[in-house]
XYZ file of C-alpha atoms in Angstrom:
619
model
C 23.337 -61.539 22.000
C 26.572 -63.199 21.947
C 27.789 -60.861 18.507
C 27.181 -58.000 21.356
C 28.997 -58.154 24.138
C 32.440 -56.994 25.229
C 35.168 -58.950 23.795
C 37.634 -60.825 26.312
C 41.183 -61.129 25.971
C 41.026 -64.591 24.540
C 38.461 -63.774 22.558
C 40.849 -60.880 21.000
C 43.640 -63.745 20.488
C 41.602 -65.737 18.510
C 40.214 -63.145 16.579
C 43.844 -62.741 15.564
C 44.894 -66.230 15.052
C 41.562 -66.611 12.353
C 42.622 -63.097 10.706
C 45.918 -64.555 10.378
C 44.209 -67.672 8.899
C 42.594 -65.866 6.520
C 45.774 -63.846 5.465
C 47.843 -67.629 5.492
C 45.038 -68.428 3.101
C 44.847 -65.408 0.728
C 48.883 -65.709 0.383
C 48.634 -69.569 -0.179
C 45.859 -69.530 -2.894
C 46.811 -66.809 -5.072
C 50.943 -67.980 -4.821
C 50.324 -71.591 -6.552
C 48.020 -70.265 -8.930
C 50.290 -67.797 -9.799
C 47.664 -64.429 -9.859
C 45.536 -63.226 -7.776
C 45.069 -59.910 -5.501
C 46.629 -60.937 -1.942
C 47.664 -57.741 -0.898
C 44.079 -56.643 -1.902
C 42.778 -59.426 0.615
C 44.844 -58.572 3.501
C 43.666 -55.682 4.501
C 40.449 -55.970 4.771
C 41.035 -59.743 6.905
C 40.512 -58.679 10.279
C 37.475 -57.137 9.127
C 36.266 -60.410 7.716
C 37.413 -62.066 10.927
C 35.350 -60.236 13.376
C 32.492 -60.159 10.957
C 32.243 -63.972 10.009
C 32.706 -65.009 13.745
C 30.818 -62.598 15.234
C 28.548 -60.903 13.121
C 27.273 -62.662 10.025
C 24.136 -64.618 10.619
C 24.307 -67.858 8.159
C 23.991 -71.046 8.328
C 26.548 -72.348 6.069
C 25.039 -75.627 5.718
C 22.387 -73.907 4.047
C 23.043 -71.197 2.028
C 19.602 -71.013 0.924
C 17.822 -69.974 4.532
C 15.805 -67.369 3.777
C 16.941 -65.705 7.248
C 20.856 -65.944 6.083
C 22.512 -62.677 6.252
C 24.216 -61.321 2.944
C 27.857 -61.070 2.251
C 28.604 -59.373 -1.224
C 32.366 -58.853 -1.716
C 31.758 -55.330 -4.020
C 35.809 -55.344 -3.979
C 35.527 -58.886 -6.040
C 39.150 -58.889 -6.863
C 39.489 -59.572 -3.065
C 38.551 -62.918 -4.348
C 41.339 -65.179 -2.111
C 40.414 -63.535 1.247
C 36.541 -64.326 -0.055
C 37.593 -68.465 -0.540
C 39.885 -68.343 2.722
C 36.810 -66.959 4.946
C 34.587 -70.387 2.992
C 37.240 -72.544 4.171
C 37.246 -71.025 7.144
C 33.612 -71.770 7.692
C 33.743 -75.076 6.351
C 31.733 -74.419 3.022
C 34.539 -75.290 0.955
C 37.773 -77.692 1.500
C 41.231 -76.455 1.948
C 42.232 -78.967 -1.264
C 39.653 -77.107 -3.416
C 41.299 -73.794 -2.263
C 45.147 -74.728 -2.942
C 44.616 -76.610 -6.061
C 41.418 -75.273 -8.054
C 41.370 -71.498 -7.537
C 41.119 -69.973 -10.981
C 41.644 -73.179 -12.721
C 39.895 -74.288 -15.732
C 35.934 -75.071 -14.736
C 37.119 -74.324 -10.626
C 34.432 -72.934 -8.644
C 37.111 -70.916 -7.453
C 37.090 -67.864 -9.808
C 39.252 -64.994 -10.064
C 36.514 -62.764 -8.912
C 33.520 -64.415 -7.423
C 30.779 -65.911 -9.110
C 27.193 -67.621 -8.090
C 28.640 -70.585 -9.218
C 29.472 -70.775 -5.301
C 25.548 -71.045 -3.494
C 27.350 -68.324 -1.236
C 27.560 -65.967 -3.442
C 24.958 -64.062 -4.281
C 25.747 -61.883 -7.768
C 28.771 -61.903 -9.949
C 31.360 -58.699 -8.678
C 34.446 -58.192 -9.910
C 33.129 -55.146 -12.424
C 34.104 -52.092 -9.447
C 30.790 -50.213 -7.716
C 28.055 -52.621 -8.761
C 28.263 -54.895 -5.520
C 27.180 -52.300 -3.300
C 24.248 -51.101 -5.600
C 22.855 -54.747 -5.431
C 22.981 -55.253 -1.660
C 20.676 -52.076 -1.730
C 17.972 -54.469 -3.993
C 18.196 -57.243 -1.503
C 18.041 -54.866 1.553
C 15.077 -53.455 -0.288
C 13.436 -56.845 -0.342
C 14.595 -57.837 3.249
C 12.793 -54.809 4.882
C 10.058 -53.498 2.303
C 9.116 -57.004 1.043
C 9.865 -60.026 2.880
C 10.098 -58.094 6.563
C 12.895 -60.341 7.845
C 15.813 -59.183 10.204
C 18.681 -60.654 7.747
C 21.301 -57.803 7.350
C 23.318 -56.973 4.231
C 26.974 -56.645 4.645
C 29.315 -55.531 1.392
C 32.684 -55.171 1.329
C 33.900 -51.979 -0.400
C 37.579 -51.087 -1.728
C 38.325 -47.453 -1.079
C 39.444 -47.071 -4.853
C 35.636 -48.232 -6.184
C 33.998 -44.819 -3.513
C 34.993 -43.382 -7.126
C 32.772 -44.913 -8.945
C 29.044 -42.799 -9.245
C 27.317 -46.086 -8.837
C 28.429 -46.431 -4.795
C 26.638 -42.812 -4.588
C 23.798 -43.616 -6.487
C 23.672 -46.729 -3.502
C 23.985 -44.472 -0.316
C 21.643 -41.982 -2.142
C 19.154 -44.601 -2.453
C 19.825 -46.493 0.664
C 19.510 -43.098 2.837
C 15.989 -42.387 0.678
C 14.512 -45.740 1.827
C 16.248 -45.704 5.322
C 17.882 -49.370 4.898
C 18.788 -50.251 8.394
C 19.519 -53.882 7.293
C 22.228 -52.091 4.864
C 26.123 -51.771 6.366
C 28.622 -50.934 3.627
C 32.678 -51.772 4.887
C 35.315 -49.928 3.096
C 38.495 -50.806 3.522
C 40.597 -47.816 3.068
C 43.675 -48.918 2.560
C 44.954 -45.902 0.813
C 46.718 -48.086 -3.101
C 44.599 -48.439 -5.940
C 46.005 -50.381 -9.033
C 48.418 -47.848 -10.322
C 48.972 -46.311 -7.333
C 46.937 -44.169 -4.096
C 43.527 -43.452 -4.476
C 42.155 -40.061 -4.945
C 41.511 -39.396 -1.133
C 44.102 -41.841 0.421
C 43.331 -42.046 3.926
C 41.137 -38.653 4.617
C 38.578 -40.608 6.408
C 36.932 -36.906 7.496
C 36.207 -36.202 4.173
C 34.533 -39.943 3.267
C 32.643 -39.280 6.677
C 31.483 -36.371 5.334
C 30.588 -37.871 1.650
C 28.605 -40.481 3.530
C 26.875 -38.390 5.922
C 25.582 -35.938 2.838
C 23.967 -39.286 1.712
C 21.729 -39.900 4.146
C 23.868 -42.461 5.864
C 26.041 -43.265 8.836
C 29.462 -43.305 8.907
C 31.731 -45.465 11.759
C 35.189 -44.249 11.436
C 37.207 -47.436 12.752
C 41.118 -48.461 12.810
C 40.440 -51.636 10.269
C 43.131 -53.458 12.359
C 41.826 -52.496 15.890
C 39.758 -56.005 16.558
C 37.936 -54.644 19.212
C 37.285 -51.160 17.332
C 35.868 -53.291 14.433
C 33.422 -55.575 16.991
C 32.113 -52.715 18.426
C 31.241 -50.733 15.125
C 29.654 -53.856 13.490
C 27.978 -54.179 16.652
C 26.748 -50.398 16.210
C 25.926 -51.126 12.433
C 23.335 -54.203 13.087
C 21.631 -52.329 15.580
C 21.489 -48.698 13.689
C 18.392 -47.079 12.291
C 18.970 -46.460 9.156
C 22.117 -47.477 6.550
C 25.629 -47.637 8.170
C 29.291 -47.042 6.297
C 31.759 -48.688 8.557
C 34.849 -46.079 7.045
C 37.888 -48.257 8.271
C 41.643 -47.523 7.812
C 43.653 -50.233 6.875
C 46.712 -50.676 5.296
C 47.260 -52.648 2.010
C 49.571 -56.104 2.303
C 48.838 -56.347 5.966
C 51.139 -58.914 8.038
C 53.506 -59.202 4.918
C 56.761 -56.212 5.969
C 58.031 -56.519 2.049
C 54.586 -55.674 0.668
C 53.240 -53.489 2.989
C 52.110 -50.013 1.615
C 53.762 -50.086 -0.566
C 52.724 -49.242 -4.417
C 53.128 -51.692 -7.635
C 52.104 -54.691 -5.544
C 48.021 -54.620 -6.588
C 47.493 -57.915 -8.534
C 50.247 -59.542 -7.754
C 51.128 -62.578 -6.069
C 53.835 -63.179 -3.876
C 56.599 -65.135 -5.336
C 57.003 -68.512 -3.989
C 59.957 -67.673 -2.043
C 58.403 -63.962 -0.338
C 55.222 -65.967 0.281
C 57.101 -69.151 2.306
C 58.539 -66.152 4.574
C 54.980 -64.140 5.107
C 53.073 -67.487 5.737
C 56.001 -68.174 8.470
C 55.617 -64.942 9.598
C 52.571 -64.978 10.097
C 52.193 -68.046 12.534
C 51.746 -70.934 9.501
C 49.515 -72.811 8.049
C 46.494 -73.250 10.706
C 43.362 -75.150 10.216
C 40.662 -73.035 12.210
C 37.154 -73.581 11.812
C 34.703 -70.407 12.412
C 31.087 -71.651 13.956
C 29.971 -68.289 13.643
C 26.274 -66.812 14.651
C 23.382 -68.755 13.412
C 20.230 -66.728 12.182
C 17.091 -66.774 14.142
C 14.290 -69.198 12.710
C 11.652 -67.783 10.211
C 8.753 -68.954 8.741
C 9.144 -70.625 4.827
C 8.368 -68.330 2.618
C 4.458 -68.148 1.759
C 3.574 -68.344 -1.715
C -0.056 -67.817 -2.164
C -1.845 -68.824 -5.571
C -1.932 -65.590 -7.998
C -5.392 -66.013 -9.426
C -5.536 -66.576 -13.341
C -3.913 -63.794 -15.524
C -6.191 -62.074 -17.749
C -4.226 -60.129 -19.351
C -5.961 -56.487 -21.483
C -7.791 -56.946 -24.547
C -7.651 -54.712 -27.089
C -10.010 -54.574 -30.575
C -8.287 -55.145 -33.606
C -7.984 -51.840 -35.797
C -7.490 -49.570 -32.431
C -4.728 -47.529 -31.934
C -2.457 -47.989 -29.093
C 0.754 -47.342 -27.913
C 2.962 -50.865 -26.672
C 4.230 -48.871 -23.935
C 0.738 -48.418 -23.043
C 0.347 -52.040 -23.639
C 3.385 -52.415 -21.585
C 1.677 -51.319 -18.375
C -1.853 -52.597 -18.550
C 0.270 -56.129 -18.785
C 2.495 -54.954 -16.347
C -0.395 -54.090 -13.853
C -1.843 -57.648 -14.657
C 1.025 -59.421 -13.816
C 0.595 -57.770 -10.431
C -1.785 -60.141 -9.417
C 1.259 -62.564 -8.800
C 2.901 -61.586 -4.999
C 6.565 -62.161 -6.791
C 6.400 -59.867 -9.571
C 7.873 -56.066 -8.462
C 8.501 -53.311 -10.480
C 11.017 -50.157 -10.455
C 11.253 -46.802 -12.416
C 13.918 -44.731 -13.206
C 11.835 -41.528 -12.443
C 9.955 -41.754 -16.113
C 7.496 -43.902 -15.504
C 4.419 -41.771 -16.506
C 6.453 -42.483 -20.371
C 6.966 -46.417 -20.027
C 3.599 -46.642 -17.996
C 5.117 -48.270 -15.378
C 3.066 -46.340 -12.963
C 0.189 -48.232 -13.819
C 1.783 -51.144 -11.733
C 2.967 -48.307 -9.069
C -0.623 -47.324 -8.672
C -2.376 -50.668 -8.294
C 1.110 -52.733 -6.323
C 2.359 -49.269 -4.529
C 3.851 -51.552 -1.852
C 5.664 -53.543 -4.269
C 6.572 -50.487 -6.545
C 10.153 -48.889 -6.321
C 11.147 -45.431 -7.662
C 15.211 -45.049 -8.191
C 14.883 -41.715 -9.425
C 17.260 -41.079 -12.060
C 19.342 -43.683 -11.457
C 19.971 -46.159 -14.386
C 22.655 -48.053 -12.792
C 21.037 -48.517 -9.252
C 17.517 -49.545 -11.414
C 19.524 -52.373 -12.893
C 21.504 -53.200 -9.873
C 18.096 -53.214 -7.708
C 16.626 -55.345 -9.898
C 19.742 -57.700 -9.498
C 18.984 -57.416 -5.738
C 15.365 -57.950 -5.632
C 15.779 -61.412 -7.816
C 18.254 -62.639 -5.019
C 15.257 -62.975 -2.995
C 13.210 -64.868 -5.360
C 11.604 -61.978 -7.083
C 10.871 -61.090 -10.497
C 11.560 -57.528 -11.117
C 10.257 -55.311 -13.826
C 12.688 -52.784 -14.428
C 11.660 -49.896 -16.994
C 13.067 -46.326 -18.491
C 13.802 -44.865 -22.031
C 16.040 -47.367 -24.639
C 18.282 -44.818 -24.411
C 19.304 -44.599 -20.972
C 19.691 -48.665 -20.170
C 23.210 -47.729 -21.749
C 24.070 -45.820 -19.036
C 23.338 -49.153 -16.895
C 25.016 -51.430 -19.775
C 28.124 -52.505 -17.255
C 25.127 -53.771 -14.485
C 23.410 -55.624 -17.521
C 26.777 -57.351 -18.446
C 27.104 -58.012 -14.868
C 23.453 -59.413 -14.420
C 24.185 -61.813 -16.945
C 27.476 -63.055 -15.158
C 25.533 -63.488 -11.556
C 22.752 -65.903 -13.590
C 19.934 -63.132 -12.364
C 16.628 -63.360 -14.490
C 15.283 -59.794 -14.618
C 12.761 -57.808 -17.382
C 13.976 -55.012 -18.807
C 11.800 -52.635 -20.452
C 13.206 -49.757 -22.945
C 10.512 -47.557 -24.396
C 11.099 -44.806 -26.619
C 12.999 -46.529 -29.126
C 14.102 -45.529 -32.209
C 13.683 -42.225 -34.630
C 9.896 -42.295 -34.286
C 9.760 -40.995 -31.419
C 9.924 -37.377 -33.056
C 10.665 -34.230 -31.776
C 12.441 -34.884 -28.827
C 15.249 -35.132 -30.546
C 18.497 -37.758 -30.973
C 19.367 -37.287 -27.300
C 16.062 -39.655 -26.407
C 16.198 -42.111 -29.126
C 17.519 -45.546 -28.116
C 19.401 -46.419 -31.743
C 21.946 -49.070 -30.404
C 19.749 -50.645 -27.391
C 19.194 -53.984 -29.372
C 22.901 -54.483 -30.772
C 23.866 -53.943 -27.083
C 21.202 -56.441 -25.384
C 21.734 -58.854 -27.798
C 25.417 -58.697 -26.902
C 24.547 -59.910 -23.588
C 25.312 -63.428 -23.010
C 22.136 -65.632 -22.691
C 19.666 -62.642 -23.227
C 16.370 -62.463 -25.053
C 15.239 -59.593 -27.162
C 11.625 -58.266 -27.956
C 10.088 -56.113 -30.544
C 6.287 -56.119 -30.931
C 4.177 -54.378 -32.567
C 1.099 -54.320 -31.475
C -0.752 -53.873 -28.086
C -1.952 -57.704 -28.264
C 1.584 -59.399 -29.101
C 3.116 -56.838 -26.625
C 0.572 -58.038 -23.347
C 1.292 -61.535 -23.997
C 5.055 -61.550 -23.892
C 5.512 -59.180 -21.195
C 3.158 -62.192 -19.616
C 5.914 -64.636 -20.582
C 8.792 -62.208 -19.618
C 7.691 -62.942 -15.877
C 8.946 -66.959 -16.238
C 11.636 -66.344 -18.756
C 15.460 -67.173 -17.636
C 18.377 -64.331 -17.565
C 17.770 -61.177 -18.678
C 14.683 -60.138 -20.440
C 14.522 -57.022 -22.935
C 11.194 -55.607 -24.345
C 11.179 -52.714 -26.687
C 8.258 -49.867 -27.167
C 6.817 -47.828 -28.601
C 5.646 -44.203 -27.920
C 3.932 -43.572 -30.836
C 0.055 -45.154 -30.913
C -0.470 -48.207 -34.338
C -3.169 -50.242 -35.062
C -3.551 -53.614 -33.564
C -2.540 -55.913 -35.728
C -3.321 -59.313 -33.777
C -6.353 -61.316 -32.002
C -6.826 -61.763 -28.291
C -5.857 -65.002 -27.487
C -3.494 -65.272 -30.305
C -0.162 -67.022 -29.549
C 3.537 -65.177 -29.471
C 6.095 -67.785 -28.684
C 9.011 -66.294 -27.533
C 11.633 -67.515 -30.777
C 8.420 -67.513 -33.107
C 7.496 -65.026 -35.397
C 4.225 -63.511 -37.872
C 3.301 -64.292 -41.052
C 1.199 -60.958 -42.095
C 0.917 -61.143 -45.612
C 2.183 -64.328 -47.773
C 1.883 -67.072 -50.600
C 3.967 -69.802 -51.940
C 4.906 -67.121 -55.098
C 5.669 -63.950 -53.389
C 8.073 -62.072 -55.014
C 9.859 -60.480 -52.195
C 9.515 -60.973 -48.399
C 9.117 -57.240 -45.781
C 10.583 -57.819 -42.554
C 10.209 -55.794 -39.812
C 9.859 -55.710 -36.131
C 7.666 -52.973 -34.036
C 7.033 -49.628 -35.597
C 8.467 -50.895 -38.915
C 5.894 -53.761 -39.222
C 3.019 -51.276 -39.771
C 5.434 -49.883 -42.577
C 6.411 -52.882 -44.399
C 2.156 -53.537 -44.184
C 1.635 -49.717 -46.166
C 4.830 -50.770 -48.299
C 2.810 -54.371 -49.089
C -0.506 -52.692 -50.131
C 1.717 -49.839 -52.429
C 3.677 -52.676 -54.379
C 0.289 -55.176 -54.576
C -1.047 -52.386 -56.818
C 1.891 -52.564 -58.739
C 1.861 -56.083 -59.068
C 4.635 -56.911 -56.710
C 3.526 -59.442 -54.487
C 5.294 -58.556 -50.631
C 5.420 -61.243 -48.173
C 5.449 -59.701 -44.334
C 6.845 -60.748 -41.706
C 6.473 -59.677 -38.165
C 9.916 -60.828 -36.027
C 8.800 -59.861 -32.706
C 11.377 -61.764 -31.516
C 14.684 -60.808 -32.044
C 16.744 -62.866 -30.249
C 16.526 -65.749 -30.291
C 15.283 -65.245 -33.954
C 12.593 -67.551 -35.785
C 15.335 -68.699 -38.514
C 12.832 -71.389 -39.790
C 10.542 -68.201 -41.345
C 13.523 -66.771 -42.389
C 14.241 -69.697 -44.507
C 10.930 -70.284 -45.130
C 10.762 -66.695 -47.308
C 14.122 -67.370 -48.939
C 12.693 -70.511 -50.634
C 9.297 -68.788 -51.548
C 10.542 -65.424 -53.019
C 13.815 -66.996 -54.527
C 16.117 -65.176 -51.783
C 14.941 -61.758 -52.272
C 14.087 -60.256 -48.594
C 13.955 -56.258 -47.483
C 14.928 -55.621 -43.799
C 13.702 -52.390 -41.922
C 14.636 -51.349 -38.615
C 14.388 -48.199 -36.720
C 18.086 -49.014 -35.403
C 21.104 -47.968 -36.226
C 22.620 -50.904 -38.844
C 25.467 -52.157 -36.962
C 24.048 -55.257 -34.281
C 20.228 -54.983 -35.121
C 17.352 -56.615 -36.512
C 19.155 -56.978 -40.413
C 22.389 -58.263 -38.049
C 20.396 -60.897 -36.806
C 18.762 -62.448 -39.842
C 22.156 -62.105 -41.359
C 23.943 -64.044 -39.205
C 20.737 -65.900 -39.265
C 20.911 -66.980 -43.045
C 24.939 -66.703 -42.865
C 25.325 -70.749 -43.344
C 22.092 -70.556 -46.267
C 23.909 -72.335 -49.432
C 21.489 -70.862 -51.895
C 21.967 -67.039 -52.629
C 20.050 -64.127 -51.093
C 19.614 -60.754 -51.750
C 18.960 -58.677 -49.309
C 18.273 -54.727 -48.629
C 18.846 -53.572 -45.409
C 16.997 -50.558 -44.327
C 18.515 -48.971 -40.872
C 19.023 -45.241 -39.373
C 21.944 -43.868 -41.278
C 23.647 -40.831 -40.250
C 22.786 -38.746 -36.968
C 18.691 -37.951 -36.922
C 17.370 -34.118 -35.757
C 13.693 -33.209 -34.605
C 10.686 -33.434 -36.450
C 7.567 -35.796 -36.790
C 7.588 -39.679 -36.891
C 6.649 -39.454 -40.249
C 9.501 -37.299 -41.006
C 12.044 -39.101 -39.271
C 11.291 -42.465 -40.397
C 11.320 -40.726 -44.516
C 14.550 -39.553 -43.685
C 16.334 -42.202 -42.099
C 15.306 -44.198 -45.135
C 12.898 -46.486 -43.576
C 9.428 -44.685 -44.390
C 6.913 -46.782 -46.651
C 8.432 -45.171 -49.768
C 11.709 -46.073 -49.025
C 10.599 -49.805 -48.420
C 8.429 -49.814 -52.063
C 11.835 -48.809 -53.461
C 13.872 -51.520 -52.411
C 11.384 -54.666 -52.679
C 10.821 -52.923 -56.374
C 14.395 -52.731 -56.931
C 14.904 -56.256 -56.154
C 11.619 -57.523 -57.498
């Protein structure tokens, strides 16, 4: 093909004239808006300009072929090279460049955003754009079987970050010969060099311990660079093009030299580069087209029926979890992925029925999340699934997620002090305070097996990012088949129009509030409960509802820690109520050990004994 053969000596000049370009452009931008990362940008624009006119398969016209290669920009603070290479193509005008980057509502944001249709996931957040071209190369080769490639630009000063392993780890494991990863070594990180500067031999090394590739190149040797992305596309498994560049490229008062990261040139030192560099130029890059595929197939998933479960039985909701999980699998778009513990979140239920469509990242919390990420890129909906606990150690890739627009279903089991013995090391305490943080997210709590299957069913059309929390302990099922869980709605267990305090709980502490109920009715005390399976967004109407009926009096129990969980939400809930309310919040206090559910729960203050206390103390 064209992208493969020798390059002529004209072919080398203009090469040079569009990397220039792209430089002009990088200056330009970031100089009238008066921030920016040019010298960031310059060293890595020859490898743009051999890749976007030689290389990268897209038709820019429509950024939503299916058989479009994938640019990520990993090094998002590259952002002005990222615009200059759109104008370059034509995707975006050279007035929206100069006058809207990182203005108020501009397209043009500091770090790159889908708010472009060419941009595939929010970066800007170091070592997460890598880890998400591995989900879409996933999805390119394992799922959609399409010769697109993935191309993401790395900066030498993110190969720090654990995440960029986790990716060559995982893209070696799965042999992603669609995958090509471009670092631009250019020796300056923010405050100064980088940890290896420019010891290619030992990245080369790094990369080949991986299970990957590495093409040592000169990152300002045009031909050098044509040849290895040449090399790359045609490679058998995942490729790191390790190229040596140096940092303010073209610009003699900027280049290598430290202090300059995240700077722009003053108005003055930029007039002199852009002369120096040739001038303003007004090339336009009609770069390699991809070859025509089929539209994408969507056959009809037959009717979900989801598992049915008899009132009174004991189950676990992770258990609940995957039977749902596995009949969701009956639709060709729904995928799932484990962080090596999916015998625990029963994940593997879906692995054994869907193996083709099953993914196993090991344990990798960051590269689950960022897979995920990947895998929705290409129209899927992906199940992601591990302990509470450890999505924290993916939080950054959650924030991120929720910046690129991506709708993916988390799943955290193990939540909470009743999960026993194992300890404080397994128990997710914080996991709803932090998804809840998370801009646009929805939180879920049941607890039952019934409420659980139908709103992991709804979790597969819900927007942005999806949490579900488990349980690992088995409870009686509370609910009906059939019955309905709106996502926002909530359970009415027990109640009257003169209930003299309402018991609110979500998951495990349901089933207590239920014991505490039948405890206080033979006192007298008449308990209202109420079952908020969903915790964000929160049924505030109920809420309200009880505040009228018991005169304001309400108990909240959570197996959480108290700061950002259930009793923060129907606080904040209530905060505008005019009429007064009293309300006990019962939450994990203090660090919990080993020891039985029952145990744990009595000692963290949120056993049936302590609830029967509080509704009696304000009854």
């Amino acid at each position: 093909m064209e992208a493969e053969r020798t390059l002529r000596g004209e072919e080398l000049t203009q090469l040079g004239e569009l990397a220039a370009q792209l430089r002009v452009d990088a200056i330009r931008c970031s100089t009238r808006a008066g921030s920016g990362h040019p010298t960031s940008s310059l060293s890595a624009a020859d490898l743009m300009a051999v890749l976007i006119a030689r290389h990268l398969r897209y038709d820019w016209v429509n950024a939503g072929n299916r058989a479009n290669d994938h640019l990520i920009f990993s090094k998002g603070h590259a952002s002005p090279l990222l615009y200059a290479v759109l104008r370059a193509v034509g995707a975006i005008s050279e007035q929206e460049l100069m006058e809207t980057y990182r203005q108020l509502g501009s397209r043009l944001q500091g770090h790159p955003t889908p708010a472009l249709p060419w941009v595939d996931v929010a970066t800007g957040s170091l070592g997460q754009g890598l880890p998400v071209g591995v989900g879409i190369a996933l999805a390119g080769q394992y799922l959609d079987h399409l010769p697109f490639h993935v191309w993401a630009l790395c900066g030498d000063s993110e190969m720090a970050e654990g995440s960029i392993w986790e990716a060559l780890d995982k893209a070696g494991h799965y042999g992603l010969r669609n995958l090509t990863a471009i670092v631009d070594v250019n020796r300056l990180g923010q405050r100064g060099p980088t940890e290896l500067e420019w010891d290619l031999d030992t990245y080369r090394r790094r990369v080949e311990a991986f299970g990957c590739h590495p093409i040592v190149v000169d990152g300002h040797d045009l031909a050098a660079i044509d040849d290895a992305f040449g090399r790359a596309r045609q490679a058998t498994g995942p490729t790191v093009v390790l190229a040596r560049t140096i940092k303010g490229k073209g610009v003699p008062d900027v280049e290598n030299q430290p202090g300059w990261h995240g700077k722009p040139l003053k108005h003055d030192m930029a007039e002199r580069a852009v002369q120096a560099l040739g001038g303003v130029r007004q090339i336009r890059v009609a770069g390699p087209r991809p070859e025509p595929s089929p539209p994408a197939e969507a056959p009809a998933a037959p009717p979900l029926e989801l598992p049915r479960y008899e009132k009174g039985e004991q189950v676990a909701t992770r258990n609940a979890y995957g039977d749902a999980l596995r009949a969701l699998g009956s639709r060709p778009d729904v995928v799932a992925l484990d962080g090596e513990v999916s015998d625990s979140t029963r994940a593997d239920k879906f692995g054994e029925a869907y193996p083709d469509r099953f993914f196993e990242m090991f344990i990798s919390e960051q590269q689950l999340v960022a897979a995920a990420v990947g895998l929705q890129v290409r129209g899927y909906r992906p199940f992601a699934a591990t302990f509470a606990a450890f999505l924290s150690r993916a939080y950054d890739f959650i924030r991120m997620a929720a910046i690129s627009r991506a709708d993916i279903a988390l799943s955290g089991s193990h939540a909470g002090v009743e999960i026993g013995a194992d300890g404080p090391s397994q128990m997710g305490l914080e996991d709803l305070a932090a998804l809840r943080a998370v801009q646009g997210s929805t939180v879920l709590y049941p607890s039952d097996a019934v409420s659980c299957a139908a709103l992991v069913a709804q979790m597969a059309d819900r927007k942005g990012i999806v949490y579900l929390r488990t349980t690992r302990g088995k409870y009686p099922v509370l609910y009906d088949n059939g019955d309905d869980f709106p996502i926002g709605g909530s359970k009415l267990l027990r109640g009257g129009k003169t209930d003299d305090v309402a018991l609110i709980g979500a998951g495990v502490t349901v089933h207590n509030c239920l014991a505490a109920a039948d405890e206080l009715a033979r006192e007298g005390i008449t308990a209202r409960v109420i079952d908020l399976y969903s915790v964000k967004p929160l049924d505030q109407q109920r809420l309200l509802d009880a505040v009228r009926d018991t005169g304001g009096r309400l108990v909240v129990v959570e197996d959480h820690y108290p700061e950002g969980g259930l009793g923060s939400a129907v606080l904040e809930a209530l905060a505008d109520l005019a009429g007064p309310v009293r309300v006990k919040h019962l939450a994990v206090h203090g660090l919990p050990t080993s020891g039985t559910s029952a145990q744990l729960m009595d000692q963290a203050g949120i056993g049936v004994h302590a609830i029967v206390s509080a509704a009696r103390a304000l009854a």
